[in-house]
Amino acid sequence: MPYAQRIGAQRHLFADLKTLLACASPMRSGDALAGIAAESEAQRMAARLALADVPLTDFLQHALIDSADDEVSQLIVDQHDARAFTPVSHLTVGGFRDWLLSDSADQASVSALAWGLTPEMVAAVSKLMRNQDLIVAARKCQVVTRFRSTIGLPGHLAVRLQPNHGTDDARGIVASIIDGLMYGCGDAVIGINPVSDRLTTIIDLLKVIDEIRQRFEIPTQSCVLTHVTQTLRAIEQGAPVDLVFQSIGGTQKTNEGFGISLALLDEAHDAVKSLARGTVGRNAMYFETGQGSALSANAHHGVDQQTCEARAYAVARRYAPLLTNTVVGFIGPEYLYDGKQIVRAGLEDHFCGKLLGVPMGCDVCYTNHAEADQDDMDGLLTLLGVAGVNFVMGVPGADDIMLNYQSTSFHDALYVRRVLGLKRAPEFEAWLARMQITDGAGQLLPRPRADHPLLDLARR
């Protein structure tokens, strides 16, 4: 179905909904690389004007990717809850934007929509929004999850403690864990990206984290971010697995590139739930996503990268995960060229995920060959904190020496919590006070006592 929009004397024609969405997207180097971006700012504005008039019901009638060829498309069809969709079913994309920004759209009414919305609807409305609109609307969305700590409560910000090491050295990893805990980080998860994918290494790293967690009775969860098949093998061998991790994408071909399918994720979800290791909840999956993954796998079907990213959240929410985060600038400048594009993508991803009912965090990051720097990341971190992001990363010195990219540090988490008055997960906050790392108000004590048990572990 073609869409048309006239600006002045020029009439812009868009062949179908897929083309319209791509042309309406803010400038993205990945879309330009794919040859689907708007050819001019005039065409981009024409696409947005035309998109604003598209009824939301059009997205139910015109699939961007045929469900016969793509199990994610079929999943999106199967997930759609017509009753939940009813309150906004009469709206256009532009009307939906206006409603989301209105006072009548409160936390309860926005949350009730989640399963009535498709990723394509949510991606579409984001394309009509300024950054401040994405922040205002996302702040209305609260998605709370639980395992050993409660994540996503209003006024809270959790941190994944990311103690990666270039050789998977246990002493180095433990040192980073202690460093992060002393800065009050780790309430989202203590999660290691391993260098080696050997099963023995994966199990050893899981045991390292679990031993520290049990020894100090830390109310958090552990994860080694290996492929889901390796985690399944670790579970079979009795390893202390809290969360199953997997990178996911918004098309079947993208997920095949990751070596996964919905059936495999179903198996992993069943396996980890059977362990029942959570104490305050049973959300036991951890997913990472990122704009550009479908294009990098040549699996985007001509769909723009931001819409592909939103489709990944349909996969995530199927499994009620504890954590999902966009690794926003990690794939590189071929997909998000500079700081401006990275900031915009981070706000889009957070908004789209939250609106779909996904517990969204963000790895506020960039690679060293992107036109971005830490000032850009400071800005995005602050904006996401205002928008109500569930969690961010805590990397020693913000420089991941194993993955070779720049993220956010323990100090950065301390900054954004202090400036915005954000608390840690309540179970973790209480633990920090018991361990005399923070005072009764949640502020770090000036220095730990010389015989502090965590420091004693570090000396060993």
mmCIF file of C-alpha atoms in Angstrom, residues 22-23 27-28 31-40 43-44:
data_model
loop_
_atom_site.group_PDB
_atom_site.id
_atom_site.type_symbol
_atom_site.label_atom_id
_atom_site.label_comp_id
_atom_site.label_asym_id
_atom_site.label_seq_id
_atom_site.Cartn_x
_atom_site.Cartn_y
_atom_site.Cartn_z
ATOM 1 C CA ALA A 22 12.735 3.791 7.062
ATOM 2 C CA CYS A 23 12.435 7.257 5.544
ATOM 3 C CA MET A 27 19.507 9.943 10.297
ATOM 4 C CA ARG A 28 21.274 6.651 10.944
ATOM 5 C CA ASP A 31 20.171 2.860 7.293
ATOM 6 C CA ALA A 32 22.292 4.850 4.857
ATOM 7 C CA LEU A 33 24.613 1.842 4.501
ATOM 8 C CA ALA A 34 21.586 -0.342 3.775
ATOM 9 C CA GLY A 35 20.358 2.112 1.134
ATOM 10 C CA ILE A 36 16.979 2.672 2.815
ATOM 11 C CA ALA A 37 17.446 6.039 4.540
ATOM 12 C CA ALA A 38 15.650 9.191 3.406
ATOM 13 C CA GLU A 39 17.488 10.859 0.543
ATOM 14 C CA SER A 40 16.979 14.356 1.963
ATOM 15 C CA GLN A 43 11.864 13.535 2.242
ATOM 16 C CA ARG A 44 12.389 12.619 5.902
#
